[in-house]
Amino acid sequence: APPVAGPRRLDVAAPGQLGSLAWQAAPDLLAAPGPGEVVLRIAAAGLNFRDLMWAQNLLPEEALQAGFAGPGLGMEAAGIIETVGAGVALRPGQAVFGFAPRALASRAITQAAALAPLPRGLSMAEAASLPVAFLTAIHALEGLAHLQPGERVLIHGGAGAVGLAALQIALAAGARVAVTAGTEARRAFLRAAGAEVALNSRDGSFADGLRAHWPAPPGEGCVDVCLNSLAGEAMERSLGLMAPFGRFLELGKRDFAEARRVALRPLRRNIAWFAVDLDEMARYKPALAARLLASLATRLEDGAIRPLPSRVYGAELAEDAFRQLQAGGHIGKLVITPPPELTETARPDWRPQGTVLVVGGVSGFGLETACWLAGQGIRHVALLSRRGATTPGASEAIARLRELGAEARILAADAADPTALAAALEDIRASMPTIAGVVHAAAVFDDGIAARLDPASVAAVWAAKATVAENLDRLTRQDALSLFLLFSSATVPIGSPGQAAYVAANAAMEALARRRHAAGLPALAVQWGPIADTGVLAADAGGAAALSQRLGATALKSAEALDALPGLLASGLPVLGLARINWEVAHRSLRLLAEPAFAPLTGSANGEAIEEDPLRAIAEAGPEAGLDLARRIVGREVARILRLPSGAVPLNTPLPRLGLDSLGSIELRTGLERRFSVSMPLQATTEELTVNTLARYVIAQVPTTREAAE
């Protein structure tokens, strides 16, 4: 479909399922800013653990309601001021960074006081990674703990953004710093970054290791300041390390959300305990937040603070960023760039100023495209086909174009022959205005099962698509093109029985579009679905019916398809698809669609595979087949979370060994409960269980298959 116009915001359609993350239209962001507010066009937004917990449905709404950002995704960003409200000193066009509600979006309306001018020498992505991490560290260590030279500091989660920021702040204060991290590689990085000692955060050994490194008198702790992000027993072990007059700084949210009780005994030696939530500071102490943000900008420009290591994800990879944060293992900050906004006034004018060459434009969908171009104001059109003016309907094609106000010529040449194509192009250059656009709409069909393909038929199909595209690319490099449009097929991503050569040729053509795009040249390959009223299917009712039955594809009218072109062209992407497909029907015919990559298309809003009532299907299948079906569904859920092919998940390998951590286990439990409508106890997915044991647990809930579970 064409890209959505206007502002967009990242939302999770099915709380608990990261596969349902999507950029949704956000028309409310078109509102004008109020007094003291600005509209920020966001260039990059930082991803925080609160966002992951919100997306995974692990935080109640009230846990975020009191914060500046509120319930939703994103709280820090960098971008350009678009408009300002009354009483705002910032100016439109100014580059800034800071805090904004629901900042994982293409724009946000936020308080001007929550922003600061972008420090010199900083990129937008670097700036978006800084506010939460450094203001948390500065507020906690300097503002609350009043950290002094020589004091001993324990920083949990040292390789994360807040941990690395805190390491810089603590070292600058002259403190001795111990950190924890989950892998040896991350611990080595932290030692190189200045930590005195780096310990393992994934078991309780860090407490004994730290006592051995920093000996203390009996009954006393060895840590003056602890910046804690661990939950449960690990948090209590950290409390037990506190020295008299120590300061314990709690960053975590899970223990608060779960109303966990903590014994007070470790606090008896004048220990101060602080709950640190920067989100609330921006709301309740805006002046303090503004001072800290200004201080951060100054320190960055002075070189007293260095930007954090960060990894940037494009809008289309937002789920991957959340998965990376879920799995851990990264160092520093994850940053997401939002999708571009498209509006009728902001969309670039795609119309070429000169002659547009349409290969395959004398008849069929190619001719409809040429007429559509004329209707869009293109005044010079060259139609190229092998038979030229002798093509049936050629004179009528010229008459239609002239009625639409276009000067049109028909040329005879085989575009797959580079010599013939070069001669035709020279003819156009000599007799018509400058070549400014190219449309490749030609195709040859020679369907047949793969086992019976012969070189001659494959060569003919390939030449009409891939070879023509290569020739057009090479022979128009001297022309100042603003349009290079290739007609591909919606069958490329999913395949089509009997059309192996056609799918392969279109895939090669799409690769050329991506190559041109990477080189900064105009290129768009459109994966069209079937067209109803012109071209091959219009003359083959039986073929259209077969395609509809096989793929559930509903043909588009040519005018409907072509009217979407401006939006497709404005996207700036090299390959886009436009088709109307019943994915449930297609899923039955094409096994490829069972792969996790297609789950958002073939499943419901949260990407689950299509089984309307899996428990009933399991019951009807009988003990053996039912168990196999349960295994397949559980395996697909695991594969979706771990981003693996569905067949790559072993039945009897403990899930933690495959990389499924506690957050992934929670998502798995949620997914299985939605899929099977049965209660899955939390321990069923956090212990060392396998796909096989989970499947047996599921079918044990079905009375008719209970024997299979025994």
XYZ file of C-alpha atoms in Angstrom:
710
model
C 0.000 0.000 0.000
C 1.131 3.625 -0.441
C 3.012 5.111 2.517
C 0.815 6.727 5.156
C 0.730 10.509 4.853
C 1.203 12.781 7.844
C 2.693 12.115 11.292
C 3.239 8.556 12.448
C 3.782 7.087 15.879
C 5.114 3.692 16.967
C 2.449 1.661 18.778
C 2.073 -1.923 19.924
C -1.248 -3.213 18.604
C -1.300 -6.284 20.852
C 0.331 -5.514 24.223
C 2.838 -8.211 25.057
C 3.626 -9.072 21.431
C 6.592 -7.227 19.911
C 5.583 -8.557 16.509
C 2.633 -6.151 16.583
C 4.807 -3.017 16.714
C 3.822 -0.736 13.826
C 4.019 2.905 12.780
C 0.445 4.167 12.951
C -1.058 7.402 11.670
C -1.113 10.051 14.412
C -3.263 12.966 13.202
C -3.362 14.414 16.735
C 0.253 15.494 16.213
C -0.911 18.005 13.609
C -2.256 20.219 16.419
C -0.697 23.621 16.989
C 1.598 24.043 20.018
C 0.228 25.775 23.094
C 1.968 28.406 25.231
C 5.455 27.227 26.159
C 5.240 24.311 23.707
C 6.911 23.448 20.419
C 6.283 21.001 17.604
C 9.417 18.918 17.173
C 10.126 17.140 13.891
C 11.977 14.087 15.216
C 15.118 12.858 13.476
C 16.074 10.164 15.997
C 14.679 8.780 19.258
C 16.351 6.824 22.025
C 14.988 3.427 23.063
C 14.753 2.778 26.787
C 13.972 -0.238 28.947
C 10.669 1.365 29.976
C 9.631 1.191 26.308
C 10.360 -2.527 26.169
C 8.474 -3.172 29.400
C 5.501 -1.130 28.142
C 5.461 -2.963 24.808
C 5.610 -6.300 26.607
C 2.700 -5.312 28.859
C 4.866 -5.558 31.980
C 4.040 -2.082 33.305
C 0.566 -0.982 34.363
C -0.556 2.318 32.880
C -0.451 4.014 36.266
C 3.282 3.295 36.482
C 3.893 5.759 33.641
C 0.875 8.026 34.038
C 2.674 10.401 36.398
C 5.672 10.836 34.117
C 6.376 13.559 31.582
C 6.237 11.111 28.665
C 3.122 9.295 29.900
C 1.973 5.839 28.777
C 3.364 5.015 25.370
C 6.671 4.499 23.602
C 9.565 6.926 23.674
C 10.650 9.823 25.883
C 13.876 11.281 24.420
C 14.691 12.539 20.952
C 16.632 14.928 18.764
C 15.229 16.871 15.848
C 14.277 20.210 14.346
C 11.860 22.747 15.808
C 8.966 23.089 13.376
C 6.636 25.577 15.076
C 6.604 27.283 18.469
C 3.919 28.479 20.838
C 3.699 31.732 22.741
C 6.549 32.611 25.098
C 9.105 30.234 23.545
C 12.692 31.389 22.966
C 13.559 28.504 20.645
C 13.049 29.265 16.969
C 11.710 27.224 14.034
C 14.477 25.422 12.189
C 16.660 25.110 15.296
C 18.273 21.735 16.017
C 17.553 20.527 19.560
C 17.581 17.473 21.807
C 15.811 16.526 24.996
C 12.530 15.061 26.214
C 9.196 14.604 24.467
C 6.081 12.539 25.222
C 5.779 9.418 23.063
C 8.938 10.368 21.214
C 9.047 7.214 19.079
C 7.217 9.119 16.366
C 7.892 11.321 13.374
C 7.007 14.404 15.432
C 6.023 15.351 18.961
C 4.482 18.256 20.834
C 6.569 18.965 23.907
C 7.508 21.663 26.393
C 10.215 23.999 25.158
C 11.839 23.801 28.608
C 12.419 20.074 28.030
C 14.712 20.798 25.062
C 18.159 22.288 24.606
C 20.073 23.400 21.489
C 21.977 20.559 19.835
C 25.623 20.649 21.001
C 28.197 21.394 18.312
C 29.674 18.371 16.578
C 26.918 15.989 17.652
C 24.775 14.027 15.203
C 21.036 13.678 15.735
C 21.410 9.972 16.546
C 24.163 10.671 19.093
C 22.114 13.427 20.716
C 19.009 11.216 20.949
C 21.016 8.655 22.938
C 22.040 11.056 25.709
C 19.259 12.779 27.710
C 17.869 9.878 29.736
C 21.211 8.189 30.364
C 23.263 11.211 31.377
C 20.598 13.155 33.240
C 19.804 10.017 35.225
C 23.478 9.575 36.074
C 24.067 13.250 36.875
C 20.926 13.585 38.991
C 21.524 10.337 40.862
C 25.266 10.518 41.501
C 25.745 14.274 41.836
C 22.335 15.581 42.883
C 21.198 12.839 45.251
C 24.285 10.889 46.302
C 26.640 13.919 46.370
C 29.393 11.584 45.233
C 32.828 12.452 46.693
C 36.375 11.690 45.480
C 37.628 8.306 46.635
C 34.167 6.881 47.368
C 33.367 3.392 46.137
C 30.564 3.153 43.572
C 28.775 0.033 42.318
C 27.030 0.461 38.957
C 24.789 -2.367 37.818
C 24.135 -2.809 34.111
C 27.397 -1.070 33.355
C 27.342 -1.720 29.602
C 23.932 -0.133 29.125
C 23.443 3.514 28.327
C 22.804 4.648 31.909
C 25.658 2.480 33.162
C 28.167 3.938 30.713
C 26.991 7.476 31.455
C 27.280 6.817 35.199
C 30.782 5.410 34.708
C 31.872 8.683 33.083
C 30.255 10.811 35.813
C 31.708 8.708 38.633
C 35.220 8.691 37.185
C 35.060 12.458 36.617
C 34.185 12.843 40.335
C 37.288 10.860 41.331
C 35.369 7.833 42.607
C 36.455 4.198 42.533
C 34.048 2.292 40.312
C 32.884 -1.315 40.220
C 30.461 -2.412 37.508
C 28.476 -5.495 36.631
C 27.633 -6.864 33.196
C 26.297 -10.128 31.811
C 29.117 -11.241 29.500
C 32.896 -11.318 29.664
C 33.154 -9.236 26.494
C 31.103 -6.465 28.064
C 33.061 -6.675 31.297
C 36.322 -6.360 29.350
C 34.944 -3.298 27.576
C 34.042 -1.710 30.912
C 37.479 -2.364 32.388
C 38.989 -0.697 29.329
C 36.615 2.233 29.868
C 37.984 2.830 33.361
C 36.130 0.529 35.757
C 38.324 -0.734 38.584
C 36.557 -4.095 38.657
C 33.867 -5.687 36.484
C 31.740 -8.526 37.843
C 29.048 -10.908 36.591
C 25.513 -9.590 37.093
C 23.768 -12.838 36.116
C 24.315 -14.645 39.416
C 24.880 -13.705 43.033
C 28.669 -13.963 42.778
C 29.079 -10.224 42.258
C 28.442 -9.614 45.975
C 31.179 -12.004 47.148
C 33.529 -10.772 44.425
C 33.108 -7.177 45.469
C 33.635 -7.941 49.160
C 36.868 -9.705 48.209
C 38.007 -6.748 46.095
C 36.977 -4.060 48.595
C 37.423 -5.623 52.058
C 35.415 -4.006 54.858
C 35.322 -4.381 58.647
C 33.045 -7.153 59.932
C 29.408 -6.153 59.855
C 30.003 -3.273 57.456
C 29.469 -3.044 53.742
C 31.997 -2.006 51.130
C 29.932 0.207 48.809
C 29.298 3.910 49.399
C 26.983 4.464 46.429
C 25.034 1.854 44.457
C 23.248 2.648 41.200
C 20.884 -0.299 40.998
C 18.859 -1.692 38.104
C 18.634 -5.297 39.276
C 15.389 -6.692 40.646
C 14.379 -9.172 43.303
C 17.073 -11.050 45.213
C 19.884 -9.372 43.267
C 18.635 -6.004 44.488
C 18.620 -7.290 48.085
C 22.201 -8.570 47.701
C 23.201 -5.103 46.565
C 21.511 -3.531 49.578
C 23.552 -5.867 51.767
C 26.755 -4.380 50.350
C 26.068 -0.838 51.568
C 28.592 0.807 53.906
C 27.474 3.131 56.724
C 26.064 6.390 55.345
C 25.821 4.809 51.942
C 23.352 5.919 49.282
C 21.288 3.366 47.389
C 19.878 4.694 44.099
C 17.069 2.539 42.684
C 16.458 2.818 38.914
C 14.346 -0.272 38.334
C 10.597 -0.291 37.799
C 9.651 -3.937 38.156
C 9.837 -4.109 41.951
C 7.691 -0.974 42.184
C 5.122 -2.294 39.713
C 4.919 -5.573 41.634
C 4.767 -3.785 45.027
C 7.677 -5.907 46.275
C 8.439 -5.769 49.995
C 12.036 -5.223 51.104
C 13.472 -5.826 54.564
C 14.678 -2.613 56.212
C 17.567 -4.150 58.164
C 20.258 -3.331 55.521
C 19.328 0.366 55.880
C 19.948 0.546 59.612
C 23.473 2.082 59.335
C 22.312 5.486 58.062
C 21.729 4.212 54.530
C 19.763 6.592 52.298
C 17.478 4.965 49.718
C 16.379 6.940 46.625
C 13.897 6.052 43.903
C 15.133 7.636 40.676
C 12.739 8.199 37.769
C 13.850 10.898 35.353
C 10.478 10.834 33.605
C 8.837 12.343 36.679
C 11.541 15.005 37.034
C 10.707 16.446 33.613
C 7.080 16.791 34.747
C 7.314 17.833 38.391
C 10.706 19.591 38.426
C 10.919 21.081 34.913
C 13.340 23.819 35.973
C 15.727 21.229 37.431
C 15.449 19.104 34.289
C 16.178 22.154 32.138
C 19.276 23.034 34.219
C 20.588 19.480 33.993
C 19.973 19.363 30.244
C 21.802 22.672 29.767
C 24.660 21.373 31.934
C 24.830 18.228 29.802
C 25.027 20.299 26.600
C 27.845 22.411 28.067
C 29.829 19.370 29.208
C 29.454 17.779 25.776
C 30.725 20.885 24.009
C 33.611 21.219 26.475
C 34.581 17.576 26.010
C 34.009 16.730 29.678
C 31.479 14.099 28.573
C 31.797 11.842 25.552
C 28.842 10.560 23.478
C 27.766 7.010 24.148
C 28.319 4.136 21.736
C 25.047 3.624 19.949
C 23.417 1.490 17.280
C 20.905 3.121 14.949
C 17.883 1.267 13.540
C 15.728 2.542 10.676
C 11.965 2.799 11.101
C 11.403 -0.520 9.340
C 13.688 -2.253 11.881
C 11.968 -0.957 15.011
C 10.995 -4.451 16.129
C 14.609 -5.584 15.687
C 15.705 -2.798 18.030
C 13.209 -3.937 20.672
C 14.349 -7.541 20.212
C 17.963 -6.463 20.677
C 17.098 -4.640 23.894
C 15.108 -7.684 25.018
C 17.993 -10.069 24.358
C 20.687 -7.764 25.747
C 24.289 -8.224 24.700
C 24.613 -4.764 23.129
C 26.798 -1.992 24.506
C 25.487 1.528 24.907
C 22.293 2.892 23.415
C 19.802 1.789 20.776
C 18.367 4.583 18.638
C 15.457 4.448 16.168
C 14.902 6.846 13.279
C 11.199 7.443 12.512
C 9.683 7.091 9.044
C 9.535 10.220 6.882
C 6.323 12.178 6.888
C 4.526 12.544 3.583
C 2.002 15.276 2.950
C 0.451 16.571 -0.212
C 2.504 19.750 0.096
C 5.707 18.097 1.256
C 5.860 15.227 -1.206
C 8.511 15.773 -3.870
C 7.216 16.360 -7.403
C 8.035 13.164 -9.261
C 6.961 14.478 -12.681
C 9.854 14.389 -15.159
C 10.477 17.580 -17.135
C 11.054 16.079 -20.556
C 10.324 12.900 -22.472
C 9.263 9.711 -20.721
C 10.113 6.438 -22.462
C 7.626 3.618 -21.816
C 8.944 0.191 -22.814
C 5.987 -2.070 -23.548
C 3.754 0.993 -23.728
C 1.829 0.379 -26.960
C -0.736 -1.916 -25.340
C -1.946 -3.393 -22.065
C -0.935 -2.003 -18.682
C 2.000 -0.220 -20.287
C -0.344 1.837 -22.466
C -2.588 2.580 -19.495
C 0.507 3.830 -17.678
C 1.456 6.060 -20.625
C -2.058 7.547 -20.677
C -1.967 8.029 -16.919
C 1.345 9.882 -17.286
C -0.231 12.135 -19.901
C -3.102 12.783 -17.534
C -0.564 13.796 -14.881
C 0.859 16.494 -17.148
C 3.639 14.638 -18.965
C 3.662 16.206 -22.439
C 6.171 14.025 -24.295
C 5.864 10.230 -24.338
C 7.863 7.709 -26.382
C 6.393 4.206 -26.657
C 8.767 1.360 -27.412
C 7.824 -2.154 -28.505
C 9.346 -4.817 -30.740
C 6.738 -4.339 -33.488
C 6.396 -0.603 -33.069
C 3.663 0.996 -35.163
C 2.575 -2.408 -36.519
C 1.441 -3.481 -33.035
C -2.340 -4.001 -33.061
C -3.994 -0.879 -31.642
C -0.926 1.342 -32.153
C -2.779 4.139 -33.953
C -5.499 4.140 -31.297
C -2.799 4.424 -28.615
C -1.349 7.538 -30.276
C -4.822 9.036 -30.623
C -5.563 8.469 -26.893
C -2.340 10.141 -25.842
C -2.912 13.116 -28.114
C -6.411 13.565 -26.723
C -4.785 13.797 -23.310
C -2.471 16.540 -24.537
C 0.728 14.533 -24.985
C 3.018 14.419 -28.000
C 3.591 10.697 -28.586
C 5.842 8.604 -30.799
C 6.038 4.862 -31.294
C 9.415 3.264 -31.948
C 10.176 -0.311 -32.978
C 13.073 -1.958 -31.126
C 13.804 -4.998 -29.026
C 14.907 -3.430 -25.741
C 16.661 -6.673 -24.827
C 19.059 -5.975 -27.721
C 21.443 -3.251 -26.487
C 22.328 -2.121 -30.017
C 18.686 -1.717 -31.014
C 17.824 0.043 -27.765
C 20.777 2.419 -28.083
C 19.639 3.381 -31.594
C 16.086 4.026 -30.375
C 17.348 6.205 -27.546
C 19.475 8.253 -29.960
C 16.400 8.728 -32.156
C 14.434 10.046 -29.164
C 17.251 12.384 -28.122
C 17.463 13.779 -31.651
C 13.758 14.347 -32.233
C 12.158 14.907 -28.800
C 12.924 16.832 -25.592
C 15.512 15.464 -23.196
C 14.845 11.958 -21.871
C 13.818 12.545 -18.249
C 11.995 9.349 -17.330
C 11.928 5.632 -18.073
C 9.124 3.143 -17.436
C 9.779 -0.558 -18.022
C 6.372 -2.266 -18.342
C 7.273 -5.086 -20.742
C 6.990 -8.782 -19.908
C 6.998 -12.226 -21.503
C 5.107 -15.123 -19.897
C 6.015 -18.776 -20.390
C 4.606 -20.577 -17.360
C 5.376 -24.152 -16.467
C 6.434 -26.296 -13.533
C 10.095 -25.974 -12.570
C 10.937 -29.565 -13.534
C 9.946 -28.870 -17.150
C 11.609 -25.510 -17.632
C 13.941 -25.363 -20.621
C 16.725 -22.845 -21.271
C 14.951 -21.180 -24.197
C 11.770 -20.343 -22.277
C 13.707 -19.146 -19.231
C 15.923 -16.967 -21.463
C 12.909 -15.324 -23.115
C 11.254 -14.492 -19.790
C 14.550 -13.293 -18.309
C 15.418 -11.096 -21.283
C 12.081 -9.280 -21.279
C 12.500 -8.279 -17.638
C 16.046 -8.403 -16.301
C 18.014 -7.846 -19.522
C 15.827 -4.932 -20.611
C 16.214 -3.332 -17.171
C 20.014 -3.716 -17.298
C 20.115 -2.180 -20.796
C 17.940 0.752 -19.757
C 20.087 1.359 -16.688
C 23.369 1.331 -18.654
C 22.234 3.196 -21.769
C 20.474 6.080 -19.963
C 23.306 6.994 -17.584
C 24.009 10.062 -19.751
C 20.408 11.265 -19.359
C 19.308 13.340 -16.366
C 16.539 11.000 -15.272
C 14.163 11.860 -12.449
C 12.020 8.727 -12.986
C 13.223 5.140 -13.409
C 10.161 2.963 -12.876
C 10.195 -0.827 -13.198
C 7.096 -3.021 -13.155
C 7.703 -6.083 -10.994
C 5.270 -8.569 -9.456
C 3.770 -9.228 -6.042
C 4.805 -12.859 -6.550
C 8.483 -12.036 -5.918
C 8.349 -12.158 -2.091
C 6.073 -15.214 -1.929
C 6.588 -17.116 -5.196
C 3.976 -18.409 -7.612
C 3.603 -22.040 -8.692
C 4.485 -22.414 -12.367
C 6.172 -19.002 -12.638
C 9.686 -19.681 -11.400
C 11.373 -17.929 -14.321
C 9.044 -14.926 -14.127
C 9.567 -14.542 -10.371
C 13.349 -14.847 -10.742
C 13.477 -12.268 -13.542
C 11.456 -9.790 -11.522
C 13.659 -10.398 -8.481
C 16.718 -9.563 -10.579
C 15.019 -6.387 -11.741
C 14.325 -5.402 -8.137
C 17.990 -5.979 -7.307
C 18.865 -3.491 -10.045
C 16.470 -0.950 -8.512
C 18.182 -1.365 -5.150
C 21.596 -1.007 -6.787
C 20.579 2.258 -8.446
C 19.022 3.497 -5.225
C 22.248 2.770 -3.309
C 24.157 4.764 -5.934
C 21.862 7.757 -5.447
C 20.037 7.278 -8.741
C 16.234 7.332 -9.104
C 14.697 3.861 -9.055
C 11.454 2.217 -8.009
C 10.342 -1.331 -8.734
C 6.633 -1.785 -8.004
C 5.456 -5.276 -7.103
C 2.041 -5.093 -8.743
C -0.701 -7.515 -7.871
C -2.952 -8.728 -10.684
C -4.596 -6.014 -12.825
C -8.193 -6.708 -13.813
C -9.089 -4.565 -16.780
C -6.024 -4.617 -18.995
C -3.043 -6.782 -19.826
C -2.666 -10.535 -19.644
C -5.355 -11.322 -17.054
C -7.973 -9.159 -18.743
C -7.787 -11.500 -21.746
C -7.533 -14.683 -19.665
C -10.501 -15.087 -17.345
C -9.452 -18.647 -16.511
C -5.969 -17.524 -15.444
C -7.412 -14.768 -13.296
C -9.763 -17.230 -11.602
C -6.930 -19.686 -10.992
C -4.746 -16.963 -9.511
C -7.568 -15.854 -7.246
C -8.177 -19.421 -6.094
C -4.485 -20.158 -5.568
C -3.388 -16.914 -3.920
C -6.630 -15.292 -2.881
C -5.605 -12.328 -5.026
C -8.302 -9.813 -5.942
C -7.356 -7.957 -9.111
C -6.983 -4.184 -9.027
C -8.400 -1.839 -11.628
C -5.597 -0.192 -13.593
C -6.734 3.308 -12.615
C -6.805 2.310 -8.937
C -3.282 0.918 -9.174
C -1.820 3.854 -11.083
C -3.401 6.441 -8.818
C -1.226 5.025 -6.019
C 1.976 5.734 -7.949
C 2.625 9.272 -6.639
C 2.629 7.987 -3.075
C 4.866 5.064 -3.977
C 7.296 7.334 -5.805
C 7.343 9.818 -2.939
C 8.430 7.118 -0.470
C 12.007 7.242 -1.693
C 12.222 3.437 -1.424
C 13.589 1.235 -4.233
C 10.990 -1.565 -3.980
C 7.341 -1.403 -2.903
C 4.337 -3.637 -3.414
C 0.702 -2.909 -4.192
C -1.649 -5.886 -4.191
C -4.885 -7.090 -2.666
C -4.264 -10.601 -1.343
C -6.247 -12.854 0.970
C -3.313 -14.089 3.038
C -5.296 -16.881 4.646
C -6.023 -18.401 1.230
C -2.435 -17.861 0.103
C -1.158 -19.415 3.319
C -2.882 -22.693 2.442
C -1.225 -22.865 -0.983
C 2.266 -21.526 -0.308
C 4.234 -23.206 2.486
C 6.710 -20.336 2.433
C 4.111 -18.160 4.143
C 4.445 -20.261 7.292
C 7.857 -18.665 7.892
C 8.056 -16.068 10.725
C 8.911 -13.259 8.295
C 5.366 -13.456 6.891
C 3.582 -13.669 10.260
C 2.413 -10.013 10.218
C 0.706 -10.702 6.855
C -0.667 -14.183 7.356
C -1.671 -13.770 10.975
C -3.784 -11.467 13.054
C -2.738 -8.011 14.261
C -0.168 -9.475 16.607
C 1.479 -11.670 13.978
C 0.212 -15.046 15.117
C -0.159 -17.869 12.603
C -3.613 -18.509 11.218
C -5.437 -21.203 13.146
C -8.919 -20.089 14.111
C -9.269 -22.684 16.863
C -6.026 -24.609 17.411
C -7.301 -26.529 20.432
C -10.177 -27.840 18.388
C -7.813 -28.703 15.541
C -5.576 -30.568 17.997
C -8.541 -32.465 19.428
C -9.832 -33.429 15.980
C -6.367 -34.483 14.781
C -6.042 -37.244 17.361
C -3.235 -37.954 19.844
C -0.213 -38.216 17.531
C -1.175 -35.632 14.920
C -2.502 -33.329 17.643
C 0.795 -33.415 19.502
C 2.633 -32.711 16.253
C 0.357 -29.745 15.551
C 0.934 -28.354 19.051
C 4.687 -28.713 18.560
C 4.525 -26.811 15.276
C 2.517 -23.948 16.765
C 4.741 -23.673 19.852
C 7.829 -23.883 17.630
C 6.528 -21.052 15.459
C 5.975 -18.867 18.538
C 9.524 -19.529 19.744
C 10.939 -18.919 16.249
C 9.037 -15.649 15.925
C 10.485 -14.319 19.173
C 14.036 -15.498 18.419
C 13.827 -14.422 14.749
C 14.568 -17.919 13.501
C 13.071 -19.927 10.624
C 10.154 -21.917 11.987
C 11.809 -25.248 11.186
C 15.055 -24.285 12.908
C 13.829 -24.688 16.501
C 14.772 -28.120 17.934
C 12.030 -29.919 19.819
C 14.108 -31.035 22.782
C 16.687 -28.264 23.288
C 16.100 -26.186 26.442
C 14.794 -22.819 25.344
C 17.315 -20.737 27.333
C 20.099 -22.399 25.334
C 18.481 -21.061 22.173
C 18.674 -17.517 23.528
C 15.235 -17.170 25.128
C 15.673 -14.981 28.215
C 13.160 -13.998 30.878
C 11.548 -11.207 28.842
C 11.306 -13.462 25.812
C 9.747 -16.110 28.012
C 7.072 -13.680 29.137
C 6.270 -12.854 25.523
C 6.156 -16.581 24.723
C 3.742 -17.218 27.578
C 1.510 -14.363 26.398
C 1.594 -15.630 22.826
C 0.736 -19.196 23.789
C -2.103 -18.063 26.022
C -3.558 -15.980 23.195
C -3.065 -18.785 20.703
C -4.546 -21.622 22.763
C -6.837 -19.740 25.169
C -5.368 -21.658 28.103
C -3.518 -20.440 31.171
C 0.250 -20.921 30.986
C 1.872 -20.551 34.414
C 4.906 -18.278 34.327
C 7.243 -21.042 35.411
C 6.217 -23.065 32.361
C 8.283 -20.766 30.186
C 11.058 -19.587 32.483
C 12.459 -22.958 33.506
C 14.588 -25.054 31.190
C 11.695 -26.385 29.166
C 11.560 -27.316 25.511
C 9.162 -26.990 22.616
C 8.204 -30.605 23.172
C 7.347 -30.232 26.874
C 5.420 -27.023 26.237
C 3.436 -28.741 23.488
C 2.608 -31.597 25.853
C 1.500 -29.087 28.478
C -0.811 -27.491 25.922
C -2.468 -30.683 24.739
C -2.945 -31.752 28.329
C -5.566 -28.999 28.458
C -7.562 -30.748 25.719
C -9.625 -33.619 27.192
C -9.674 -35.677 23.991
C -5.895 -35.569 23.676
C -4.979 -35.910 27.322
C -3.657 -39.415 26.737
C -1.082 -38.076 24.275
C 0.460 -35.979 26.998
C 1.049 -38.934 29.286
